Amino acid sequence: VLAIDSGFSDYCRDFGLWTLRYDFVNRGPVVIAAGAFDSRGTRFMIEKAEGQPSYKIQVSPVQPLAQEHRMYLTVFRDFQSRMWMLGITYGPTGALQVEFH
């Protein structure tokens, strides 16, 4: 289980919004807080289900015909900062079960 907190820094404020961005250093898409100075594109919110203390994003059963179109959240270590970051994987084996509080 992974607890997600976008936190605060000199270049990022936590407004509760997230965006998906391609990161050239890591050569793949990363999930970042939309309060980052360079965030563009679609912004999305990760919310709790009404009346629930938390909810989970889980790996769904594999459907062979649609597998190439599925994306899953994963965690990877950033090459530059060596911090753990949220990213995207296209296979269910690298996907995480995530619980948001």
PDB file of N, CA and C in Angstrom:
ATOM      1  N   VAL A   1       0.852  -1.179   0.000  1.00  0.00           N
ATOM      2  CA  VAL A   1       0.000   0.000   0.000  1.00  0.00           C
ATOM      3  C   VAL A   1       0.891   1.233   0.000  1.00  0.00           C
ATOM      4  N   LEU A   2       0.549   2.195  -0.815  1.00  0.00           N
ATOM      5  CA  LEU A   2       1.339   3.408  -0.992  1.00  0.00           C
ATOM      6  C   LEU A   2       0.512   4.612  -0.585  1.00  0.00           C
ATOM      7  N   ALA A   3       1.010   5.416   0.337  1.00  0.00           N
ATOM      8  CA  ALA A   3       0.347   6.668   0.703  1.00  0.00           C
ATOM      9  C   ALA A   3       0.882   7.765  -0.199  1.00  0.00           C
ATOM     10  N   ILE A   4      -0.011   8.557  -0.797  1.00  0.00           N
ATOM     11  CA  ILE A   4       0.399   9.588  -1.751  1.00  0.00           C
ATOM     12  C   ILE A   4       0.253  10.969  -1.128  1.00  0.00           C
ATOM     13  N   ASP A   5       1.310  11.747  -1.174  1.00  0.00           N
ATOM     14  CA  ASP A   5       1.301  13.118  -0.684  1.00  0.00           C
ATOM     15  C   ASP A   5       2.175  13.926  -1.624  1.00  0.00           C
ATOM     16  N   SER A   6       1.572  14.866  -2.363  1.00  0.00           N
ATOM     17  CA  SER A   6       2.369  15.641  -3.318  1.00  0.00           C
ATOM     18  C   SER A   6       3.253  16.658  -2.624  1.00  0.00           C
ATOM     19  N   GLY A   7       2.896  17.060  -1.406  1.00  0.00           N
ATOM     20  CA  GLY A   7       3.762  17.931  -0.621  1.00  0.00           C
ATOM     21  C   GLY A   7       3.926  19.327  -1.185  1.00  0.00           C
ATOM     22  N   PHE A   8       4.908  20.039  -0.663  1.00  0.00           N
ATOM     23  CA  PHE A   8       5.208  21.403  -1.068  1.00  0.00           C
ATOM     24  C   PHE A   8       6.699  21.514  -1.342  1.00  0.00           C
ATOM     25  N   SER A   9       7.055  22.365  -2.264  1.00  0.00           N
ATOM     26  CA  SER A   9       8.464  22.650  -2.526  1.00  0.00           C
ATOM     27  C   SER A   9       8.539  24.044  -3.134  1.00  0.00           C
ATOM     28  N   ASP A  10       9.734  24.466  -3.531  1.00  0.00           N
ATOM     29  CA  ASP A  10       9.901  25.788  -4.128  1.00  0.00           C
ATOM     30  C   ASP A  10       9.179  25.915  -5.464  1.00  0.00           C
ATOM     31  N   TYR A  11       8.953  24.795  -6.141  1.00  0.00           N
ATOM     32  CA  TYR A  11       8.337  24.866  -7.459  1.00  0.00           C
ATOM     33  C   TYR A  11       6.986  24.144  -7.538  1.00  0.00           C
ATOM     34  N   CYS A  12       6.466  23.708  -6.422  1.00  0.00           N
ATOM     35  CA  CYS A  12       5.222  22.947  -6.472  1.00  0.00           C
ATOM     36  C   CYS A  12       4.359  23.225  -5.245  1.00  0.00           C
ATOM     37  N   ARG A  13       3.080  23.430  -5.467  1.00  0.00           N
ATOM     38  CA  ARG A  13       2.121  23.605  -4.386  1.00  0.00           C
ATOM     39  C   ARG A  13       1.050  22.539  -4.533  1.00  0.00           C
ATOM     40  N   ASP A  14       0.602  21.984  -3.443  1.00  0.00           N
ATOM     41  CA  ASP A  14      -0.403  20.935  -3.475  1.00  0.00           C
ATOM     42  C   ASP A  14      -1.788  21.559  -3.507  1.00  0.00           C
ATOM     43  N   PHE A  15      -2.413  21.570  -4.675  1.00  0.00           N
ATOM     44  CA  PHE A  15      -3.777  22.072  -4.824  1.00  0.00           C
ATOM     45  C   PHE A  15      -4.772  20.920  -4.913  1.00  0.00           C
ATOM     46  N   GLY A  16      -4.287  19.693  -4.748  1.00  0.00           N
ATOM     47  CA  GLY A  16      -5.155  18.530  -4.861  1.00  0.00           C
ATOM     48  C   GLY A  16      -5.406  18.097  -6.288  1.00  0.00           C
ATOM     49  N   LEU A  17      -4.716  18.735  -7.234  1.00  0.00           N
ATOM     50  CA  LEU A  17      -4.857  18.370  -8.641  1.00  0.00           C
ATOM     51  C   LEU A  17      -3.574  17.721  -9.125  1.00  0.00           C
ATOM     52  N   TRP A  18      -3.693  16.796 -10.060  1.00  0.00           N
ATOM     53  CA  TRP A  18      -2.553  16.061 -10.594  1.00  0.00           C
ATOM     54  C   TRP A  18      -2.567  16.133 -12.107  1.00  0.00           C
ATOM     55  N   THR A  19      -1.435  15.932 -12.720  1.00  0.00           N
ATOM     56  CA  THR A  19      -1.343  15.894 -14.172  1.00  0.00           C
ATOM     57  C   THR A  19      -0.364  14.803 -14.582  1.00  0.00           C
ATOM     58  N   LEU A  20      -0.526  14.319 -15.787  1.00  0.00           N
ATOM     59  CA  LEU A  20       0.361  13.301 -16.337  1.00  0.00           C
ATOM     60  C   LEU A  20       1.258  13.982 -17.350  1.00  0.00           C
ATOM     61  N   ARG A  21       2.569  13.807 -17.230  1.00  0.00           N
ATOM     62  CA  ARG A  21       3.518  14.510 -18.088  1.00  0.00           C
ATOM     63  C   ARG A  21       4.618  13.552 -18.507  1.00  0.00           C
ATOM     64  N   TYR A  22       5.104  13.711 -19.743  1.00  0.00           N
ATOM     65  CA  TYR A  22       6.242  12.915 -20.193  1.00  0.00           C
ATOM     66  C   TYR A  22       7.511  13.538 -19.622  1.00  0.00           C
ATOM     67  N   ASP A  23       8.331  12.721 -18.974  1.00  0.00           N
ATOM     68  CA  ASP A  23       9.577  13.193 -18.382  1.00  0.00           C
ATOM     69  C   ASP A  23      10.736  12.663 -19.219  1.00  0.00           C
ATOM     70  N   PHE A  24      11.492  13.562 -19.848  1.00  0.00           N
ATOM     71  CA  PHE A  24      12.569  13.154 -20.746  1.00  0.00           C
ATOM     72  C   PHE A  24      13.711  12.462 -20.019  1.00  0.00           C
ATOM     73  N   VAL A  25      14.021  12.894 -18.810  1.00  0.00           N
ATOM     74  CA  VAL A  25      15.116  12.281 -18.055  1.00  0.00           C
ATOM     75  C   VAL A  25      14.818  10.817 -17.762  1.00  0.00           C
ATOM     76  N   ASN A  26      13.589  10.540 -17.345  1.00  0.00           N
ATOM     77  CA  ASN A  26      13.198   9.176 -16.996  1.00  0.00           C
ATOM     78  C   ASN A  26      12.636   8.396 -18.183  1.00  0.00           C
ATOM     79  N   ARG A  27      12.465   9.079 -19.295  1.00  0.00           N
ATOM     80  CA  ARG A  27      11.970   8.472 -20.533  1.00  0.00           C
ATOM     81  C   ARG A  27      10.621   7.787 -20.361  1.00  0.00           C
ATOM     82  N   GLY A  28       9.710   8.498 -19.743  1.00  0.00           N
ATOM     83  CA  GLY A  28       8.373   7.944 -19.572  1.00  0.00           C
ATOM     84  C   GLY A  28       7.439   8.927 -18.904  1.00  0.00           C
ATOM     85  N   PRO A  29       6.155   8.621 -18.896  1.00  0.00           N
ATOM     86  CA  PRO A  29       5.190   9.514 -18.249  1.00  0.00           C
ATOM     87  C   PRO A  29       5.296   9.442 -16.734  1.00  0.00           C
ATOM     88  N   VAL A  30       5.123  10.583 -16.087  1.00  0.00           N
ATOM     89  CA  VAL A  30       5.127  10.653 -14.629  1.00  0.00           C
ATOM     90  C   VAL A  30       3.875  11.394 -14.174  1.00  0.00           C
ATOM     91  N   VAL A  31       3.428  11.091 -12.977  1.00  0.00           N
ATOM     92  CA  VAL A  31       2.286  11.768 -12.371  1.00  0.00           C
ATOM     93  C   VAL A  31       2.848  12.797 -11.406  1.00  0.00           C
ATOM     94  N   ILE A  32       2.503  14.078 -11.618  1.00  0.00           N
ATOM     95  CA  ILE A  32       3.016  15.143 -10.757  1.00  0.00           C
ATOM     96  C   ILE A  32       1.852  15.996 -10.264  1.00  0.00           C
ATOM     97  N   ALA A  33       2.081  16.706  -9.178  1.00  0.00           N
ATOM     98  CA  ALA A  33       1.075  17.646  -8.690  1.00  0.00           C
ATOM     99  C   ALA A  33       0.907  18.751  -9.725  1.00  0.00           C
ATOM    100  N   ALA A  34      -0.329  19.127  -9.998  1.00  0.00           N
ATOM    101  CA  ALA A  34      -0.597  20.135 -11.017  1.00  0.00           C
ATOM    102  C   ALA A  34      -0.172  21.524 -10.576  1.00  0.00           C
ATOM    103  N   GLY A  35       0.273  21.678  -9.329  1.00  0.00           N
ATOM    104  CA  GLY A  35       0.762  22.965  -8.860  1.00  0.00           C
ATOM    105  C   GLY A  35       2.194  23.236  -9.277  1.00  0.00           C
ATOM    106  N   ALA A  36       2.829  22.290  -9.954  1.00  0.00           N
ATOM    107  CA  ALA A  36       4.202  22.501 -10.419  1.00  0.00           C
ATOM    108  C   ALA A  36       4.217  23.584 -11.488  1.00  0.00           C
ATOM    109  N   PHE A  37       5.289  24.378 -11.508  1.00  0.00           N
ATOM    110  CA  PHE A  37       5.346  25.531 -12.408  1.00  0.00           C
ATOM    111  C   PHE A  37       5.251  25.142 -13.873  1.00  0.00           C
ATOM    112  N   ASP A  38       5.686  23.962 -14.232  1.00  0.00           N
ATOM    113  CA  ASP A  38       5.709  23.579 -15.645  1.00  0.00           C
ATOM    114  C   ASP A  38       4.634  22.562 -16.009  1.00  0.00           C
ATOM    115  N   SER A  39       3.615  22.401 -15.173  1.00  0.00           N
ATOM    116  CA  SER A  39       2.577  21.418 -15.495  1.00  0.00           C
ATOM    117  C   SER A  39       1.622  21.994 -16.531  1.00  0.00           C
ATOM    118  N   ARG A  40       1.334  21.194 -17.520  1.00  0.00           N
ATOM    119  CA  ARG A  40       0.405  21.583 -18.582  1.00  0.00           C
ATOM    120  C   ARG A  40      -0.505  20.399 -18.865  1.00  0.00           C
ATOM    121  N   GLY A  41      -1.499  20.634 -19.682  1.00  0.00           N
ATOM    122  CA  GLY A  41      -2.347  19.534 -20.113  1.00  0.00           C
ATOM    123  C   GLY A  41      -3.449  19.222 -19.131  1.00  0.00           C
ATOM    124  N   THR A  42      -3.972  18.039 -19.272  1.00  0.00           N
ATOM    125  CA  THR A  42      -5.106  17.616 -18.471  1.00  0.00           C
ATOM    126  C   THR A  42      -4.753  17.550 -17.001  1.00  0.00           C
ATOM    127  N   ARG A  43      -5.622  18.061 -16.182  1.00  0.00           N
ATOM    128  CA  ARG A  43      -5.444  17.966 -14.733  1.00  0.00           C
ATOM    129  C   ARG A  43      -6.566  17.100 -14.188  1.00  0.00           C
ATOM    130  N   PHE A  44      -6.242  16.276 -13.237  1.00  0.00           N
ATOM    131  CA  PHE A  44      -7.258  15.409 -12.662  1.00  0.00           C
ATOM    132  C   PHE A  44      -7.122  15.403 -11.159  1.00  0.00           C
ATOM    133  N   MET A  45      -8.198  15.050 -10.486  1.00  0.00           N
ATOM    134  CA  MET A  45      -8.217  15.035  -9.032  1.00  0.00           C
ATOM    135  C   MET A  45      -8.352  13.600  -8.561  1.00  0.00           C
ATOM    136  N   ILE A  46      -7.639  13.256  -7.513  1.00  0.00           N
ATOM    137  CA  ILE A  46      -7.746  11.951  -6.881  1.00  0.00           C
ATOM    138  C   ILE A  46      -8.578  12.163  -5.625  1.00  0.00           C
ATOM    139  N   GLU A  47      -9.757  11.604  -5.612  1.00  0.00           N
ATOM    140  CA  GLU A  47     -10.682  11.857  -4.512  1.00  0.00           C
ATOM    141  C   GLU A  47     -11.088  10.562  -3.826  1.00  0.00           C
ATOM    142  N   LYS A  48     -11.512  10.700  -2.592  1.00  0.00           N
ATOM    143  CA  LYS A  48     -12.093   9.576  -1.864  1.00  0.00           C
ATOM    144  C   LYS A  48     -13.542   9.402  -2.307  1.00  0.00           C
ATOM    145  N   ALA A  49     -14.004   8.171  -2.284  1.00  0.00           N
ATOM    146  CA  ALA A  49     -15.418   7.920  -2.557  1.00  0.00           C
ATOM    147  C   ALA A  49     -16.236   8.494  -1.403  1.00  0.00           C
ATOM    148  N   GLU A  50     -17.381   9.067  -1.710  1.00  0.00           N
ATOM    149  CA  GLU A  50     -18.204   9.708  -0.687  1.00  0.00           C
ATOM    150  C   GLU A  50     -18.566   8.719   0.421  1.00  0.00           C
ATOM    151  N   GLY A  51     -18.334   9.138   1.648  1.00  0.00           N
ATOM    152  CA  GLY A  51     -18.663   8.315   2.793  1.00  0.00           C
ATOM    153  C   GLY A  51     -17.645   7.236   3.124  1.00  0.00           C
ATOM    154  N   GLN A  52     -16.573   7.165   2.366  1.00  0.00           N
ATOM    155  CA  GLN A  52     -15.558   6.139   2.594  1.00  0.00           C
ATOM    156  C   GLN A  52     -14.291   6.782   3.155  1.00  0.00           C
ATOM    157  N   PRO A  53     -13.592   6.111   4.074  1.00  0.00           N
ATOM    158  CA  PRO A  53     -12.355   6.674   4.610  1.00  0.00           C
ATOM    159  C   PRO A  53     -11.225   6.658   3.579  1.00  0.00           C
ATOM    160  N   SER A  54     -11.319   5.749   2.625  1.00  0.00           N
ATOM    161  CA  SER A  54     -10.304   5.662   1.574  1.00  0.00           C
ATOM    162  C   SER A  54     -10.857   4.811   0.448  1.00  0.00           C
ATOM    163  N   TYR A  55     -10.157   4.813  -0.659  1.00  0.00           N
ATOM    164  CA  TYR A  55     -10.519   3.892  -1.726  1.00  0.00           C
ATOM    165  C   TYR A  55      -9.244   3.393  -2.373  1.00  0.00           C
ATOM    166  N   LYS A  56      -9.370   2.354  -3.149  1.00  0.00           N
ATOM    167  CA  LYS A  56      -8.197   1.720  -3.734  1.00  0.00           C
ATOM    168  C   LYS A  56      -8.304   1.685  -5.246  1.00  0.00           C
ATOM    169  N   ILE A  57      -7.179   1.877  -5.917  1.00  0.00           N
ATOM    170  CA  ILE A  57      -7.071   1.633  -7.350  1.00  0.00           C
ATOM    171  C   ILE A  57      -6.330   0.317  -7.458  1.00  0.00           C
ATOM    172  N   GLN A  58      -6.963  -0.670  -8.030  1.00  0.00           N
ATOM    173  CA  GLN A  58      -6.372  -1.994  -8.075  1.00  0.00           C
ATOM    174  C   GLN A  58      -6.160  -2.436  -9.510  1.00  0.00           C
ATOM    175  N   VAL A  59      -5.304  -3.413  -9.678  1.00  0.00           N
ATOM    176  CA  VAL A  59      -5.100  -4.011 -10.988  1.00  0.00           C
ATOM    177  C   VAL A  59      -6.395  -4.705 -11.386  1.00  0.00           C
ATOM    178  N   SER A  60      -6.872  -4.400 -12.588  1.00  0.00           N
ATOM    179  CA  SER A  60      -8.096  -5.049 -13.044  1.00  0.00           C
ATOM    180  C   SER A  60      -7.744  -6.352 -13.754  1.00  0.00           C
ATOM    181  N   PRO A  61      -8.712  -7.254 -13.874  1.00  0.00           N
ATOM    182  CA  PRO A  61      -8.434  -8.505 -14.581  1.00  0.00           C
ATOM    183  C   PRO A  61      -7.971  -8.225 -16.008  1.00  0.00           C
ATOM    184  N   VAL A  62      -7.012  -8.972 -16.467  1.00  0.00           N
ATOM    185  CA  VAL A  62      -6.449  -8.758 -17.805  1.00  0.00           C
ATOM    186  C   VAL A  62      -7.456  -9.191 -18.861  1.00  0.00           C
ATOM    187  N   GLN A  63      -7.654  -8.319 -19.840  1.00  0.00           N
ATOM    188  CA  GLN A  63      -8.484  -8.643 -20.994  1.00  0.00           C
ATOM    189  C   GLN A  63      -7.565  -8.623 -22.203  1.00  0.00           C
ATOM    190  N   PRO A  64      -7.206  -9.767 -22.746  1.00  0.00           N
ATOM    191  CA  PRO A  64      -6.172  -9.862 -23.777  1.00  0.00           C
ATOM    192  C   PRO A  64      -6.333  -8.922 -24.960  1.00  0.00           C
ATOM    193  N   LEU A  65      -7.550  -8.706 -25.443  1.00  0.00           N
ATOM    194  CA  LEU A  65      -7.725  -7.870 -26.624  1.00  0.00           C
ATOM    195  C   LEU A  65      -7.484  -6.393 -26.338  1.00  0.00           C
ATOM    196  N   ALA A  66      -7.733  -5.969 -25.116  1.00  0.00           N
ATOM    197  CA  ALA A  66      -7.598  -4.549 -24.784  1.00  0.00           C
ATOM    198  C   ALA A  66      -6.341  -4.252 -23.978  1.00  0.00           C
ATOM    199  N   GLN A  67      -5.509  -5.236 -23.725  1.00  0.00           N
ATOM    200  CA  GLN A  67      -4.357  -5.062 -22.840  1.00  0.00           C
ATOM    201  C   GLN A  67      -3.435  -3.924 -23.277  1.00  0.00           C
ATOM    202  N   GLU A  68      -3.214  -3.760 -24.577  1.00  0.00           N
ATOM    203  CA  GLU A  68      -2.274  -2.733 -25.032  1.00  0.00           C
ATOM    204  C   GLU A  68      -2.769  -1.319 -24.772  1.00  0.00           C
ATOM    205  N   HIS A  69      -4.034  -1.157 -24.421  1.00  0.00           N
ATOM    206  CA  HIS A  69      -4.590   0.167 -24.177  1.00  0.00           C
ATOM    207  C   HIS A  69      -4.708   0.498 -22.695  1.00  0.00           C
ATOM    208  N   ARG A  70      -4.304  -0.406 -21.831  1.00  0.00           N
ATOM    209  CA  ARG A  70      -4.447  -0.180 -20.395  1.00  0.00           C
ATOM    210  C   ARG A  70      -3.208   0.502 -19.824  1.00  0.00           C
ATOM    211  N   MET A  71      -3.452   1.385 -18.857  1.00  0.00           N
ATOM    212  CA  MET A  71      -2.355   2.017 -18.136  1.00  0.00           C
ATOM    213  C   MET A  71      -2.589   1.802 -16.650  1.00  0.00           C
ATOM    214  N   TYR A  72      -1.506   1.596 -15.916  1.00  0.00           N
ATOM    215  CA  TYR A  72      -1.575   1.361 -14.480  1.00  0.00           C
ATOM    216  C   TYR A  72      -0.595   2.289 -13.773  1.00  0.00           C
ATOM    217  N   LEU A  73      -0.958   2.706 -12.557  1.00  0.00           N
ATOM    218  CA  LEU A  73      -0.016   3.470 -11.741  1.00  0.00           C
ATOM    219  C   LEU A  73       1.093   2.552 -11.253  1.00  0.00           C
ATOM    220  N   THR A  74       2.300   3.085 -11.202  1.00  0.00           N
ATOM    221  CA  THR A  74       3.439   2.356 -10.670  1.00  0.00           C
ATOM    222  C   THR A  74       4.349   3.347  -9.956  1.00  0.00           C
ATOM    223  N   VAL A  75       5.358   2.866  -9.279  1.00  0.00           N
ATOM    224  CA  VAL A  75       6.337   3.717  -8.608  1.00  0.00           C
ATOM    225  C   VAL A  75       7.703   3.412  -9.191  1.00  0.00           C
ATOM    226  N   PHE A  76       8.493   4.465  -9.410  1.00  0.00           N
ATOM    227  CA  PHE A  76       9.852   4.286  -9.913  1.00  0.00           C
ATOM    228  C   PHE A  76      10.763   5.301  -9.246  1.00  0.00           C
ATOM    229  N   ARG A  77      12.063   5.053  -9.281  1.00  0.00           N
ATOM    230  CA  ARG A  77      13.036   5.973  -8.691  1.00  0.00           C
ATOM    231  C   ARG A  77      13.518   6.943  -9.766  1.00  0.00           C
ATOM    232  N   ASP A  78      13.368   8.240  -9.494  1.00  0.00           N
ATOM    233  CA  ASP A  78      13.788   9.287 -10.420  1.00  0.00           C
ATOM    234  C   ASP A  78      15.300   9.248 -10.597  1.00  0.00           C
ATOM    235  N   PHE A  79      15.756   9.336 -11.853  1.00  0.00           N
ATOM    236  CA  PHE A  79      17.187   9.259 -12.140  1.00  0.00           C
ATOM    237  C   PHE A  79      17.989  10.396 -11.508  1.00  0.00           C
ATOM    238  N   GLN A  80      17.442  11.616 -11.536  1.00  0.00           N
ATOM    239  CA  GLN A  80      18.197  12.763 -11.027  1.00  0.00           C
ATOM    240  C   GLN A  80      18.108  12.923  -9.518  1.00  0.00           C
ATOM    241  N   SER A  81      16.890  12.943  -8.986  1.00  0.00           N
ATOM    242  CA  SER A  81      16.722  13.226  -7.556  1.00  0.00           C
ATOM    243  C   SER A  81      16.845  11.980  -6.688  1.00  0.00           C
ATOM    244  N   ARG A  82      16.718  10.805  -7.290  1.00  0.00           N
ATOM    245  CA  ARG A  82      16.722   9.514  -6.587  1.00  0.00           C
ATOM    246  C   ARG A  82      15.502   9.365  -5.672  1.00  0.00           C
ATOM    247  N   MET A  83      14.510  10.245  -5.844  1.00  0.00           N
ATOM    248  CA  MET A  83      13.268  10.145  -5.080  1.00  0.00           C
ATOM    249  C   MET A  83      12.327   9.179  -5.785  1.00  0.00           C
ATOM    250  N   TRP A  84      11.411   8.587  -5.023  1.00  0.00           N
ATOM    251  CA  TRP A  84      10.387   7.740  -5.608  1.00  0.00           C
ATOM    252  C   TRP A  84       9.307   8.622  -6.202  1.00  0.00           C
ATOM    253  N   MET A  85       8.846   8.285  -7.405  1.00  0.00           N
ATOM    254  CA  MET A  85       7.819   9.062  -8.093  1.00  0.00           C
ATOM    255  C   MET A  85       6.726   8.142  -8.605  1.00  0.00           C
ATOM    256  N   LEU A  86       5.555   8.720  -8.826  1.00  0.00           N
ATOM    257  CA  LEU A  86       4.475   7.985  -9.469  1.00  0.00           C
ATOM    258  C   LEU A  86       4.673   8.025 -10.967  1.00  0.00           C
ATOM    259  N   GLY A  87       4.444   6.916 -11.602  1.00  0.00           N
ATOM    260  CA  GLY A  87       4.541   6.849 -13.047  1.00  0.00           C
ATOM    261  C   GLY A  87       3.473   5.933 -13.605  1.00  0.00           C
ATOM    262  N   ILE A  88       3.613   5.615 -14.868  1.00  0.00           N
ATOM    263  CA  ILE A  88       2.655   4.780 -15.578  1.00  0.00           C
ATOM    264  C   ILE A  88       3.373   3.561 -16.126  1.00  0.00           C
ATOM    265  N   THR A  89       2.727   2.414 -16.021  1.00  0.00           N
ATOM    266  CA  THR A  89       3.225   1.200 -16.656  1.00  0.00           C
ATOM    267  C   THR A  89       2.095   0.639 -17.508  1.00  0.00           C
ATOM    268  N   TYR A  90       2.453  -0.093 -18.539  1.00  0.00           N
ATOM    269  CA  TYR A  90       1.449  -0.612 -19.465  1.00  0.00           C
ATOM    270  C   TYR A  90       1.157  -2.088 -19.250  1.00  0.00           C
ATOM    271  N   GLY A  91       1.779  -2.677 -18.228  1.00  0.00           N
ATOM    272  CA  GLY A  91       1.521  -4.078 -17.924  1.00  0.00           C
ATOM    273  C   GLY A  91       1.061  -4.248 -16.492  1.00  0.00           C
ATOM    274  N   PRO A  92       0.145  -5.171 -16.235  1.00  0.00           N
ATOM    275  CA  PRO A  92      -0.383  -5.339 -14.881  1.00  0.00           C
ATOM    276  C   PRO A  92       0.643  -5.869 -13.882  1.00  0.00           C
ATOM    277  N   THR A  93       1.726  -6.475 -14.347  1.00  0.00           N
ATOM    278  CA  THR A  93       2.705  -7.015 -13.399  1.00  0.00           C
ATOM    279  C   THR A  93       3.433  -5.916 -12.641  1.00  0.00           C
ATOM    280  N   GLY A  94       3.579  -4.723 -13.219  1.00  0.00           N
ATOM    281  CA  GLY A  94       4.252  -3.622 -12.542  1.00  0.00           C
ATOM    282  C   GLY A  94       3.308  -2.686 -11.820  1.00  0.00           C
ATOM    283  N   ALA A  95       2.013  -2.977 -11.873  1.00  0.00           N
ATOM    284  CA  ALA A  95       1.018  -2.089 -11.277  1.00  0.00           C
ATOM    285  C   ALA A  95       0.985  -2.229  -9.767  1.00  0.00           C
ATOM    286  N   LEU A  96       0.584  -1.150  -9.116  1.00  0.00           N
ATOM    287  CA  LEU A  96       0.497  -1.126  -7.662  1.00  0.00           C
ATOM    288  C   LEU A  96      -0.941  -1.054  -7.206  1.00  0.00           C
ATOM    289  N   GLN A  97      -1.176  -1.575  -6.032  1.00  0.00           N
ATOM    290  CA  GLN A  97      -2.439  -1.298  -5.358  1.00  0.00           C
ATOM    291  C   GLN A  97      -2.184  -0.037  -4.549  1.00  0.00           C
ATOM    292  N   VAL A  98      -2.992   0.976  -4.749  1.00  0.00           N
ATOM    293  CA  VAL A  98      -2.774   2.274  -4.119  1.00  0.00           C
ATOM    294  C   VAL A  98      -3.976   2.610  -3.248  1.00  0.00           C
ATOM    295  N   GLU A  99      -3.707   3.035  -2.037  1.00  0.00           N
ATOM    296  CA  GLU A  99      -4.779   3.451  -1.136  1.00  0.00           C
ATOM    297  C   GLU A  99      -4.582   4.923  -0.814  1.00  0.00           C
ATOM    298  N   PHE A 100      -5.611   5.733  -1.054  1.00  0.00           N
ATOM    299  CA  PHE A 100      -5.543   7.169  -0.821  1.00  0.00           C
ATOM    300  C   PHE A 100      -6.255   7.499   0.479  1.00  0.00           C
ATOM    301  N   HIS A 101      -5.626   8.314   1.316  1.00  0.00           N
ATOM    302  CA  HIS A 101      -6.226   8.709   2.595  1.00  0.00           C
ATOM    303  C   HIS A 101      -6.461  10.208   2.590  1.00  0.00           C
TER     304      HIS A 101
END
